[in-house]
Short mmCIF file of N, CA, C and O and ligand atoms in Angstrom, two decimals:
data_model
loop_
_atom_site.label_atom_id
_atom_site.label_comp_id
_atom_site.label_asym_id
_atom_site.label_seq_id
_atom_site.Cartn_x
_atom_site.Cartn_y
_atom_site.Cartn_z
N MET N 1 -94.50 -8.51 67.33
CA MET N 1 -94.34 -7.41 66.37
C MET N 1 -95.65 -7.21 65.60
O MET N 1 -96.16 -8.16 65.02
N GLN N 2 -96.18 -6.03 65.60
CA GLN N 2 -97.46 -5.77 64.91
C GLN N 2 -97.23 -5.37 63.46
O GLN N 2 -97.32 -6.18 62.58
N ALA N 3 -96.88 -4.09 63.25
CA ALA N 3 -96.55 -3.66 61.89
C ALA N 3 -95.08 -3.95 61.62
O ALA N 3 -94.31 -4.25 62.54
N ILE N 4 -94.71 -3.89 60.35
CA ILE N 4 -93.33 -4.16 59.97
C ILE N 4 -92.78 -2.93 59.26
O ILE N 4 -93.41 -2.39 58.34
N ASP N 5 -91.63 -2.47 59.72
CA ASP N 5 -90.92 -1.39 59.03
C ASP N 5 -89.55 -1.90 58.66
O ASP N 5 -88.99 -2.77 59.32
N GLY N 6 -88.99 -1.30 57.61
CA GLY N 6 -87.65 -1.71 57.23
C GLY N 6 -87.02 -0.74 56.26
O GLY N 6 -87.66 0.21 55.79
N ARG N 7 -85.75 -0.98 56.01
CA ARG N 7 -85.03 -0.11 55.07
C ARG N 7 -83.81 -0.84 54.53
O ARG N 7 -83.37 -1.85 55.08
N CYS N 8 -83.26 -0.25 53.46
CA CYS N 8 -82.01 -0.77 52.91
C CYS N 8 -80.84 -0.22 53.71
O CYS N 8 -81.01 0.61 54.61
N SER N 9 -79.64 -0.64 53.36
CA SER N 9 -78.45 -0.24 54.09
C SER N 9 -78.19 1.27 54.03
O SER N 9 -77.84 1.89 55.03
N CYS N 10 -78.38 1.88 52.86
CA CYS N 10 -78.08 3.31 52.72
C CYS N 10 -79.24 4.20 53.13
O CYS N 10 -79.06 5.41 53.30
N GLY N 11 -80.44 3.64 53.28
CA GLY N 11 -81.59 4.43 53.71
C GLY N 11 -82.38 5.05 52.58
O GLY N 11 -83.40 5.71 52.82
N SER N 12 -81.96 4.86 51.33
CA SER N 12 -82.73 5.40 50.19
C SER N 12 -84.14 4.84 50.17
O SER N 12 -85.09 5.52 49.82
N ILE N 13 -84.25 3.56 50.53
CA ILE N 13 -85.54 2.86 50.47
C ILE N 13 -86.02 2.55 51.88
O ILE N 13 -85.26 2.02 52.70
N GLN N 14 -87.27 2.93 52.13
CA GLN N 14 -87.91 2.57 53.40
C GLN N 14 -89.28 2.01 53.10
O GLN N 14 -89.95 2.47 52.17
N TYR N 15 -89.69 1.01 53.89
CA TYR N 15 -91.02 0.43 53.66
C TYR N 15 -91.76 0.24 54.96
O TYR N 15 -91.17 0.25 56.06
N HIS N 16 -93.08 0.10 54.81
CA HIS N 16 -93.96 -0.13 55.94
C HIS N 16 -95.00 -1.16 55.53
O HIS N 16 -95.52 -1.12 54.42
N TYR N 17 -95.27 -2.07 56.45
CA TYR N 17 -96.31 -3.07 56.24
C TYR N 17 -97.20 -3.04 57.48
O TYR N 17 -96.69 -3.15 58.60
N PRO N 18 -98.51 -2.85 57.30
CA PRO N 18 -99.37 -2.52 58.45
C PRO N 18 -99.81 -3.68 59.31
O PRO N 18 -100.66 -3.49 60.19
N ALA N 19 -99.26 -4.86 59.09
CA ALA N 19 -99.72 -6.04 59.82
C ALA N 19 -98.52 -6.93 60.16
O ALA N 19 -97.42 -6.70 59.65
N PRO N 20 -98.73 -7.93 61.03
CA PRO N 20 -97.64 -8.87 61.30
C PRO N 20 -97.31 -9.70 60.05
O PRO N 20 -98.15 -9.81 59.15
N ALA N 21 -96.16 -10.28 60.01
CA ALA N 21 -95.76 -11.15 58.89
C ALA N 21 -96.69 -12.35 58.81
O ALA N 21 -97.18 -12.85 59.82
N LEU N 22 -96.95 -12.83 57.60
CA LEU N 22 -97.72 -14.06 57.41
C LEU N 22 -96.90 -15.26 57.87
O LEU N 22 -97.43 -16.22 58.42
N GLN N 23 -95.59 -15.17 57.63
CA GLN N 23 -94.72 -16.30 57.93
C GLN N 23 -93.26 -15.82 57.87
O GLN N 23 -92.97 -14.84 57.17
N VAL N 24 -92.40 -16.48 58.61
CA VAL N 24 -90.97 -16.25 58.47
C VAL N 24 -90.36 -17.59 58.03
O VAL N 24 -90.54 -18.61 58.69
N VAL N 25 -89.69 -17.55 56.88
CA VAL N 25 -89.25 -18.78 56.21
C VAL N 25 -87.75 -18.71 55.92
O VAL N 25 -87.27 -17.72 55.38
N ALA N 26 -87.04 -19.76 56.26
CA ALA N 26 -85.63 -19.88 55.87
C ALA N 26 -85.55 -20.70 54.60
O ALA N 26 -86.33 -21.63 54.41
N CYS N 27 -84.63 -20.35 53.71
CA CYS N 27 -84.45 -21.13 52.49
C CYS N 27 -82.99 -21.51 52.34
O CYS N 27 -82.10 -20.66 52.36
N HIS N 28 -82.77 -22.84 52.19
CA HIS N 28 -81.42 -23.38 52.04
C HIS N 28 -81.06 -23.64 50.58
O HIS N 28 -80.03 -24.25 50.31
N CYS N 29 -81.91 -23.19 49.63
CA CYS N 29 -81.67 -23.60 48.24
C CYS N 29 -80.43 -22.91 47.65
O CYS N 29 -80.02 -21.84 48.08
N GLY N 30 -79.84 -23.57 46.67
CA GLY N 30 -78.61 -23.07 46.07
C GLY N 30 -78.80 -21.76 45.32
O GLY N 30 -77.88 -20.93 45.27
N LEU N 31 -79.99 -21.55 44.76
CA LEU N 31 -80.26 -20.30 44.05
C LEU N 31 -80.23 -19.11 45.02
O LEU N 31 -79.60 -18.08 44.73
N CYS N 32 -80.87 -19.25 46.16
CA CYS N 32 -80.85 -18.17 47.16
C CYS N 32 -79.42 -17.90 47.62
O CYS N 32 -79.01 -16.75 47.77
N ARG N 33 -78.66 -18.98 47.84
CA ARG N 33 -77.26 -18.80 48.26
C ARG N 33 -76.48 -18.02 47.21
O ARG N 33 -75.76 -17.08 47.52
N ARG N 34 -76.67 -18.44 45.94
CA ARG N 34 -75.92 -17.82 44.86
C ARG N 34 -76.27 -16.34 44.71
O ARG N 34 -75.40 -15.50 44.52
N MET N 35 -77.55 -16.02 44.80
CA MET N 35 -77.94 -14.65 44.49
C MET N 35 -77.74 -13.68 45.66
O MET N 35 -77.78 -12.48 45.47
N THR N 36 -77.53 -14.23 46.87
CA THR N 36 -77.27 -13.34 48.00
C THR N 36 -75.82 -13.41 48.46
O THR N 36 -75.34 -12.51 49.13
N GLY N 37 -75.14 -14.51 48.12
CA GLY N 37 -73.79 -14.71 48.62
C GLY N 37 -73.77 -15.16 50.07
O GLY N 37 -72.70 -15.33 50.65
N ALA N 38 -74.95 -15.39 50.66
CA ALA N 38 -75.04 -15.76 52.07
C ALA N 38 -75.29 -17.26 52.22
O ALA N 38 -75.73 -17.92 51.28
N ALA N 39 -75.04 -17.80 53.40
CA ALA N 39 -75.14 -19.24 53.65
C ALA N 39 -76.58 -19.74 53.66
O ALA N 39 -76.84 -20.90 53.40
N LEU N 40 -77.50 -18.86 54.00
CA LEU N 40 -78.92 -19.16 53.84
C LEU N 40 -79.67 -17.84 53.75
O LEU N 40 -79.10 -16.78 54.04
N SER N 41 -80.92 -17.92 53.33
CA SER N 41 -81.75 -16.72 53.25
C SER N 41 -82.92 -16.90 54.19
O SER N 41 -83.46 -18.00 54.31
N VAL N 42 -83.29 -15.82 54.86
CA VAL N 42 -84.50 -15.86 55.69
C VAL N 42 -85.42 -14.74 55.20
O VAL N 42 -84.99 -13.59 55.06
N TYR N 43 -86.67 -15.15 54.92
CA TYR N 43 -87.64 -14.23 54.34
C TYR N 43 -88.80 -13.99 55.28
O TYR N 43 -89.31 -14.91 55.91
N VAL N 44 -89.24 -12.73 55.33
CA VAL N 44 -90.42 -12.34 56.07
C VAL N 44 -91.53 -12.18 55.02
O VAL N 44 -91.47 -11.27 54.19
N VAL N 45 -92.49 -13.11 55.05
CA VAL N 45 -93.50 -13.16 53.99
C VAL N 45 -94.67 -12.24 54.32
O VAL N 45 -95.25 -12.33 55.41
N VAL N 46 -95.01 -11.36 53.37
CA VAL N 46 -96.13 -10.42 53.55
C VAL N 46 -96.98 -10.40 52.27
O VAL N 46 -96.56 -10.92 51.23
N LYS N 47 -98.16 -9.78 52.36
CA LYS N 47 -98.98 -9.60 51.17
C LYS N 47 -98.43 -8.43 50.37
O LYS N 47 -98.30 -7.31 50.89
N ALA N 48 -98.14 -8.70 49.10
CA ALA N 48 -97.47 -7.69 48.27
C ALA N 48 -98.29 -6.39 48.17
O ALA N 48 -97.73 -5.30 48.21
N ARG N 49 -99.59 -6.52 48.07
CA ARG N 49 -100.38 -5.31 47.82
C ARG N 49 -100.43 -4.39 49.04
O ARG N 49 -100.73 -3.19 48.92
N ALA N 50 -100.15 -4.90 50.23
CA ALA N 50 -100.19 -4.07 51.43
C ALA N 50 -98.81 -3.53 51.80
O ALA N 50 -98.67 -2.75 52.74
N LEU N 51 -97.80 -3.94 51.04
CA LEU N 51 -96.44 -3.46 51.30
C LEU N 51 -96.29 -2.07 50.70
O LEU N 51 -96.52 -1.87 49.50
N ASN N 52 -95.94 -1.10 51.54
CA ASN N 52 -95.97 0.30 51.14
C ASN N 52 -94.56 0.90 51.23
O ASN N 52 -93.95 0.86 52.29
N PHE N 53 -94.08 1.41 50.13
CA PHE N 53 -92.76 2.05 50.15
C PHE N 53 -92.91 3.52 50.50
O PHE N 53 -93.45 4.31 49.75
N THR N 54 -92.45 3.88 51.69
CA THR N 54 -92.62 5.24 52.21
C THR N 54 -91.48 6.14 51.73
O THR N 54 -91.55 7.35 51.86
N ARG N 55 -90.45 5.55 51.19
CA ARG N 55 -89.33 6.32 50.68
C ARG N 55 -88.62 5.54 49.58
O ARG N 55 -88.43 4.33 49.71
N GLY N 56 -88.23 6.22 48.52
CA GLY N 56 -87.32 5.66 47.53
C GLY N 56 -87.87 4.56 46.66
O GLY N 56 -87.09 3.74 46.17
N GLN N 57 -89.18 4.55 46.42
CA GLN N 57 -89.73 3.50 45.55
C GLN N 57 -89.06 3.52 44.18
O GLN N 57 -88.87 2.47 43.55
N ASP N 58 -88.68 4.71 43.72
CA ASP N 58 -88.02 4.83 42.40
C ASP N 58 -86.58 4.31 42.42
O ASP N 58 -85.97 4.14 41.37
N ARG N 59 -86.04 4.03 43.63
CA ARG N 59 -84.69 3.47 43.73
C ARG N 59 -84.71 1.96 43.72
O ARG N 59 -83.66 1.32 43.74
N LEU N 60 -85.91 1.40 43.74
CA LEU N 60 -86.09 -0.05 43.77
C LEU N 60 -85.92 -0.60 42.36
O LEU N 60 -86.62 -0.18 41.43
N LYS N 61 -84.98 -1.52 42.18
CA LYS N 61 -84.73 -2.09 40.86
C LYS N 61 -85.07 -3.57 40.85
O LYS N 61 -84.69 -4.29 41.76
N PRO N 62 -85.78 -4.02 39.81
CA PRO N 62 -86.08 -5.44 39.69
C PRO N 62 -85.00 -6.17 38.90
O PRO N 62 -84.40 -5.61 37.98
N TYR N 63 -84.75 -7.40 39.30
CA TYR N 63 -83.86 -8.26 38.53
C TYR N 63 -84.52 -9.63 38.40
O TYR N 63 -84.88 -10.23 39.42
N ALA N 64 -84.70 -10.09 37.17
CA ALA N 64 -85.34 -11.38 36.94
C ALA N 64 -84.33 -12.49 37.17
O ALA N 64 -83.46 -12.75 36.35
N VAL N 65 -84.43 -13.14 38.32
CA VAL N 65 -83.50 -14.21 38.70
C VAL N 65 -83.78 -15.45 37.86
O VAL N 65 -82.87 -16.11 37.38
N THR N 66 -85.06 -15.79 37.73
CA THR N 66 -85.51 -16.89 36.87
C THR N 66 -86.74 -16.36 36.13
O THR N 66 -87.12 -15.20 36.30
N ASN N 67 -87.39 -17.23 35.35
CA ASN N 67 -88.62 -16.82 34.68
C ASN N 67 -89.70 -16.39 35.67
O ASN N 67 -90.50 -15.51 35.36
N ASP N 68 -89.71 -17.01 36.85
CA ASP N 68 -90.76 -16.76 37.83
C ASP N 68 -90.35 -15.80 38.93
O ASP N 68 -91.19 -15.12 39.50
N THR N 69 -89.09 -15.78 39.25
CA THR N 69 -88.64 -15.07 40.45
C THR N 69 -87.96 -13.74 40.11
O THR N 69 -87.07 -13.70 39.26
N THR N 70 -88.42 -12.69 40.77
CA THR N 70 -87.81 -11.38 40.62
C THR N 70 -87.29 -10.91 41.96
O THR N 70 -87.99 -10.99 42.97
N ARG N 71 -86.06 -10.45 41.96
CA ARG N 71 -85.48 -9.87 43.16
C ARG N 71 -85.51 -8.36 43.00
O ARG N 71 -85.15 -7.84 41.94
N HIS N 72 -85.93 -7.66 44.05
CA HIS N 72 -85.98 -6.20 44.03
C HIS N 72 -84.92 -5.69 45.00
O HIS N 72 -84.91 -6.08 46.16
N PHE N 73 -84.06 -4.83 44.51
CA PHE N 73 -82.94 -4.39 45.35
C PHE N 73 -82.77 -2.87 45.23
O PHE N 73 -83.31 -2.22 44.33
N CYS N 74 -82.00 -2.29 46.14
CA CYS N 74 -81.74 -0.85 46.14
C CYS N 74 -80.69 -0.52 45.07
O CYS N 74 -79.58 -1.05 45.11
N ALA N 75 -81.04 0.37 44.16
CA ALA N 75 -80.12 0.76 43.09
C ALA N 75 -78.92 1.53 43.64
O ALA N 75 -77.88 1.60 42.99
N ASP N 76 -79.06 2.12 44.83
CA ASP N 76 -77.96 2.93 45.38
C ASP N 76 -76.95 2.10 46.16
O ASP N 76 -75.75 2.33 46.05
N CYS N 77 -77.41 1.16 46.96
CA CYS N 77 -76.48 0.40 47.81
C CYS N 77 -76.49 -1.10 47.54
O CYS N 77 -75.67 -1.82 48.09
N GLY N 78 -77.43 -1.58 46.71
CA GLY N 78 -77.44 -3.00 46.36
C GLY N 78 -78.13 -3.92 47.34
O GLY N 78 -78.20 -5.13 47.10
N THR N 79 -78.62 -3.39 48.45
CA THR N 79 -79.31 -4.25 49.43
C THR N 79 -80.51 -4.95 48.78
O THR N 79 -81.35 -4.27 48.20
N PRO N 80 -80.59 -6.28 48.88
CA PRO N 80 -81.81 -6.95 48.41
C PRO N 80 -82.96 -6.65 49.37
O PRO N 80 -82.79 -6.79 50.59
N ILE N 81 -84.09 -6.21 48.83
CA ILE N 81 -85.23 -5.83 49.68
C ILE N 81 -86.27 -6.95 49.75
O ILE N 81 -86.69 -7.34 50.82
N PHE N 82 -86.70 -7.44 48.58
CA PHE N 82 -87.66 -8.54 48.59
C PHE N 82 -87.62 -9.30 47.28
O PHE N 82 -87.13 -8.81 46.27
N ASN N 83 -88.16 -10.52 47.33
CA ASN N 83 -88.35 -11.36 46.15
C ASN N 83 -89.83 -11.54 45.90
O ASN N 83 -90.64 -11.49 46.84
N GLN N 84 -90.15 -11.79 44.64
CA GLN N 84 -91.51 -12.19 44.29
C GLN N 84 -91.43 -13.37 43.34
O GLN N 84 -90.51 -13.45 42.52
N ASN N 85 -92.39 -14.29 43.49
CA ASN N 85 -92.51 -15.40 42.57
C ASN N 85 -93.97 -15.46 42.15
O ASN N 85 -94.82 -15.97 42.87
N ALA N 86 -94.25 -14.90 40.96
CA ALA N 86 -95.63 -14.76 40.48
C ALA N 86 -96.29 -16.10 40.26
O ALA N 86 -97.51 -16.23 40.35
N GLN N 87 -95.48 -17.12 39.96
CA GLN N 87 -96.00 -18.44 39.65
C GLN N 87 -96.37 -19.20 40.91
O GLN N 87 -97.52 -19.56 41.13
N LYS N 88 -95.39 -19.38 41.78
CA LYS N 88 -95.55 -20.23 42.95
C LYS N 88 -96.22 -19.50 44.12
O LYS N 88 -97.01 -20.08 44.84
N TYR N 89 -95.86 -18.25 44.31
CA TYR N 89 -96.30 -17.52 45.50
C TYR N 89 -96.96 -16.21 45.09
O TYR N 89 -96.54 -15.13 45.50
N ALA N 90 -97.99 -16.32 44.26
CA ALA N 90 -98.68 -15.14 43.73
C ALA N 90 -99.23 -14.27 44.87
O ALA N 90 -99.78 -14.79 45.84
N GLY N 91 -99.04 -12.97 44.75
CA GLY N 91 -99.60 -12.03 45.72
C GLY N 91 -98.75 -11.83 46.95
O GLY N 91 -99.09 -11.02 47.81
N LEU N 92 -97.64 -12.56 47.05
CA LEU N 92 -96.80 -12.44 48.24
C LEU N 92 -95.49 -11.73 47.91
O LEU N 92 -95.01 -11.77 46.78
N ALA N 93 -94.94 -11.07 48.90
CA ALA N 93 -93.60 -10.50 48.80
C ALA N 93 -92.77 -11.11 49.92
O ALA N 93 -93.23 -11.20 51.07
N MET N 94 -91.56 -11.56 49.58
CA MET N 94 -90.66 -12.16 50.55
C MET N 94 -89.59 -11.13 50.91
O MET N 94 -88.60 -10.99 50.19
N LEU N 95 -89.83 -10.43 52.01
CA LEU N 95 -88.86 -9.42 52.45
C LEU N 95 -87.62 -10.11 53.02
O LEU N 95 -87.73 -11.12 53.73
N TYR N 96 -86.47 -9.54 52.75
CA TYR N 96 -85.24 -10.09 53.33
C TYR N 96 -85.19 -9.71 54.81
O TYR N 96 -85.27 -8.52 55.16
N LEU N 97 -85.04 -10.74 55.65
CA LEU N 97 -85.11 -10.55 57.10
C LEU N 97 -84.24 -9.40 57.60
O LEU N 97 -84.67 -8.60 58.42
N GLY N 98 -83.01 -9.33 57.09
CA GLY N 98 -82.07 -8.35 57.61
C GLY N 98 -82.45 -6.90 57.35
O GLY N 98 -81.89 -5.99 57.97
N THR N 99 -83.42 -6.66 56.45
CA THR N 99 -83.85 -5.28 56.18
C THR N 99 -84.95 -4.83 57.14
O THR N 99 -85.28 -3.66 57.20
N VAL N 100 -85.53 -5.79 57.87
CA VAL N 100 -86.65 -5.48 58.77
C VAL N 100 -86.12 -4.89 60.08
O VAL N 100 -85.21 -5.46 60.70
N THR N 101 -86.67 -3.77 60.49
CA THR N 101 -86.32 -3.17 61.77
C THR N 101 -86.78 -4.10 62.89
O THR N 101 -87.93 -4.53 62.90
N GLY N 102 -85.88 -4.42 63.80
CA GLY N 102 -86.22 -5.31 64.90
C GLY N 102 -86.23 -6.78 64.51
O GLY N 102 -86.87 -7.61 65.17
N HIS N 103 -85.49 -7.12 63.44
CA HIS N 103 -85.50 -8.51 62.98
C HIS N 103 -84.89 -9.47 64.00
O HIS N 103 -85.06 -10.68 63.90
N GLU N 104 -84.21 -8.94 65.01
CA GLU N 104 -83.64 -9.78 66.06
C GLU N 104 -84.75 -10.56 66.78
O GLU N 104 -84.49 -11.60 67.38
N GLN N 105 -85.97 -10.03 66.73
CA GLN N 105 -87.09 -10.67 67.43
C GLN N 105 -87.78 -11.73 66.59
O GLN N 105 -88.68 -12.42 67.07
N LEU N 106 -87.39 -11.86 65.34
CA LEU N 106 -88.05 -12.82 64.45
C LEU N 106 -87.18 -14.05 64.26
O LEU N 106 -85.95 -13.95 64.24
N SER N 107 -87.83 -15.20 64.11
CA SER N 107 -87.07 -16.41 63.77
C SER N 107 -87.93 -17.25 62.84
O SER N 107 -89.16 -17.19 62.88
N PRO N 108 -87.29 -18.04 61.97
CA PRO N 108 -88.05 -18.81 60.98
C PRO N 108 -88.86 -19.93 61.62
O PRO N 108 -88.37 -20.64 62.49
N ALA N 109 -90.13 -20.06 61.17
CA ALA N 109 -90.99 -21.16 61.63
C ALA N 109 -90.83 -22.37 60.74
O ALA N 109 -91.17 -23.48 61.13
N MET N 110 -90.34 -22.15 59.51
CA MET N 110 -90.11 -23.28 58.61
C MET N 110 -88.87 -23.03 57.76
O MET N 110 -88.50 -21.89 57.51
N ALA N 111 -88.25 -24.14 57.36
CA ALA N 111 -87.06 -24.09 56.52
C ALA N 111 -87.31 -24.92 55.27
O ALA N 111 -87.76 -26.06 55.37
N LEU N 112 -87.04 -24.33 54.10
CA LEU N 112 -87.27 -24.98 52.82
C LEU N 112 -85.95 -25.47 52.22
O LEU N 112 -84.90 -24.93 52.51
N TYR N 113 -86.08 -26.48 51.35
CA TYR N 113 -84.93 -27.04 50.61
C TYR N 113 -83.79 -27.48 51.52
O TYR N 113 -82.62 -27.22 51.24
N CYS N 114 -84.17 -28.16 52.59
CA CYS N 114 -83.16 -28.66 53.52
C CYS N 114 -82.25 -29.68 52.85
O CYS N 114 -81.14 -29.94 53.33
N GLU N 115 -82.71 -30.26 51.72
CA GLU N 115 -81.85 -31.20 50.97
C GLU N 115 -80.57 -30.50 50.48
O GLU N 115 -79.58 -31.16 50.22
N SER N 116 -80.62 -29.17 50.36
CA SER N 116 -79.45 -28.40 49.89
C SER N 116 -78.73 -27.67 51.02
O SER N 116 -77.82 -26.88 50.76
N ARG N 117 -79.15 -27.92 52.24
CA ARG N 117 -78.59 -27.22 53.40
C ARG N 117 -77.07 -27.46 53.52
O ARG N 117 -76.60 -28.57 53.31
N LEU N 118 -76.34 -26.43 53.83
CA LEU N 118 -74.92 -26.59 54.11
C LEU N 118 -74.79 -27.45 55.37
O LEU N 118 -75.48 -27.21 56.36
N PRO N 119 -73.92 -28.46 55.34
CA PRO N 119 -73.90 -29.45 56.43
C PRO N 119 -73.59 -28.87 57.80
O PRO N 119 -74.00 -29.43 58.82
N TRP N 120 -72.89 -27.75 57.84
CA TRP N 120 -72.53 -27.17 59.14
C TRP N 120 -73.60 -26.23 59.69
O TRP N 120 -73.47 -25.70 60.79
N LEU N 121 -74.68 -26.04 58.89
CA LEU N 121 -75.69 -25.06 59.27
C LEU N 121 -76.95 -25.77 59.75
O LEU N 121 -77.62 -26.45 58.98
N GLN N 122 -77.27 -25.68 61.02
CA GLN N 122 -78.42 -26.38 61.57
C GLN N 122 -79.33 -25.40 62.31
O GLN N 122 -78.88 -24.72 63.23
N LEU N 123 -80.60 -25.34 61.90
CA LEU N 123 -81.57 -24.50 62.58
C LEU N 123 -82.19 -25.28 63.74
O LEU N 123 -82.14 -26.51 63.76
N PRO N 124 -82.76 -24.59 64.73
CA PRO N 124 -83.36 -25.30 65.87
C PRO N 124 -84.51 -26.22 65.44
O PRO N 124 -85.13 -26.01 64.41
N GLU N 125 -84.78 -27.24 66.25
CA GLU N 125 -85.80 -28.23 65.90
C GLU N 125 -87.20 -27.64 65.89
O GLU N 125 -88.11 -28.20 65.28
N SER N 126 -87.38 -26.51 66.56
CA SER N 126 -88.68 -25.84 66.55
C SER N 126 -89.03 -25.32 65.16
O SER N 126 -90.17 -25.01 64.87
N CYS N 127 -88.04 -25.25 64.30
CA CYS N 127 -88.25 -24.80 62.93
C CYS N 127 -88.61 -26.01 62.07
O CYS N 127 -87.84 -26.94 61.93
N GLN N 128 -89.81 -25.99 61.49
CA GLN N 128 -90.29 -27.12 60.68
C GLN N 128 -89.47 -27.23 59.40
O GLN N 128 -89.34 -26.25 58.66
N GLN N 129 -88.93 -28.43 59.15
CA GLN N 129 -87.99 -28.58 58.03
C GLN N 129 -88.63 -29.35 56.87
O GLN N 129 -89.23 -30.38 57.08
N PHE N 130 -88.45 -28.82 55.67
CA PHE N 130 -88.94 -29.47 54.45
C PHE N 130 -87.76 -29.77 53.54
O PHE N 130 -86.90 -28.91 53.35
N GLN N 131 -87.74 -30.98 52.96
CA GLN N 131 -86.65 -31.32 52.03
C GLN N 131 -86.68 -30.40 50.82
O GLN N 131 -85.65 -29.97 50.34
N GLN N 132 -87.91 -30.11 50.32
CA GLN N 132 -88.06 -29.14 49.24
C GLN N 132 -88.97 -28.03 49.72
O GLN N 132 -88.62 -27.39 50.70
N ALA N 133 -90.07 -27.77 49.03
CA ALA N 133 -90.95 -26.69 49.48
C ALA N 133 -92.39 -27.16 49.50
O ALA N 133 -92.82 -27.89 48.61
N PRO N 134 -93.17 -26.77 50.50
CA PRO N 134 -94.61 -27.03 50.45
C PRO N 134 -95.22 -26.14 49.37
O PRO N 134 -94.56 -25.24 48.87
N GLU N 135 -96.45 -26.38 49.04
CA GLU N 135 -97.10 -25.63 47.96
C GLU N 135 -97.02 -24.12 48.16
O GLU N 135 -96.65 -23.38 47.26
N ARG N 136 -97.35 -23.68 49.35
CA ARG N 136 -97.30 -22.26 49.67
C ARG N 136 -96.75 -22.11 51.08
O ARG N 136 -97.21 -22.79 51.98
N PRO N 137 -95.74 -21.25 51.28
CA PRO N 137 -95.17 -21.12 52.62
C PRO N 137 -96.11 -20.36 53.56
O PRO N 137 -95.94 -20.41 54.76
N ALA N 138 -97.11 -19.67 53.02
CA ALA N 138 -98.04 -18.95 53.89
C ALA N 138 -99.40 -18.93 53.23
O ALA N 138 -99.51 -18.81 52.02
N LYS N 139 -100.43 -19.12 54.03
CA LYS N 139 -101.80 -19.11 53.45
C LYS N 139 -102.31 -17.69 53.39
O LYS N 139 -101.97 -16.88 54.22
ZN1 ZN T 201 -79.97 1.62 49.63
ZN1 ZN T 202 -84.23 -20.41 48.11
#
């Protein structure tokens, strides 16, 4: 996959990123589970400044999940689009995998916070597993 395109469920928001993802990361942490309602989260990591909203940027709403982490979601349909963590992962945007067009072709290269992993959920061994998180998931 070269460039990345994606959208929310209702189509109000569309984005384009002109390069391949820096990294695809799965997160097993309890905060991600709580804020998405899903068993795990998978993020497509890109450079925030190159992420371009081609439609509906004004429909994008921020929510401060913690002091450091902001989740941006569609005000019309509620789809989470991306997270940012200015402290830990400055300059990066973590796109939600399911919003990416063609996400069936992507799989996580690393999994974070495996210490919190649901016991019935096991990713393939090709996915590098961390008990917590490395300093930066993408250089
Ligand atoms: Zn929407
Ligand atoms: Zn997490």
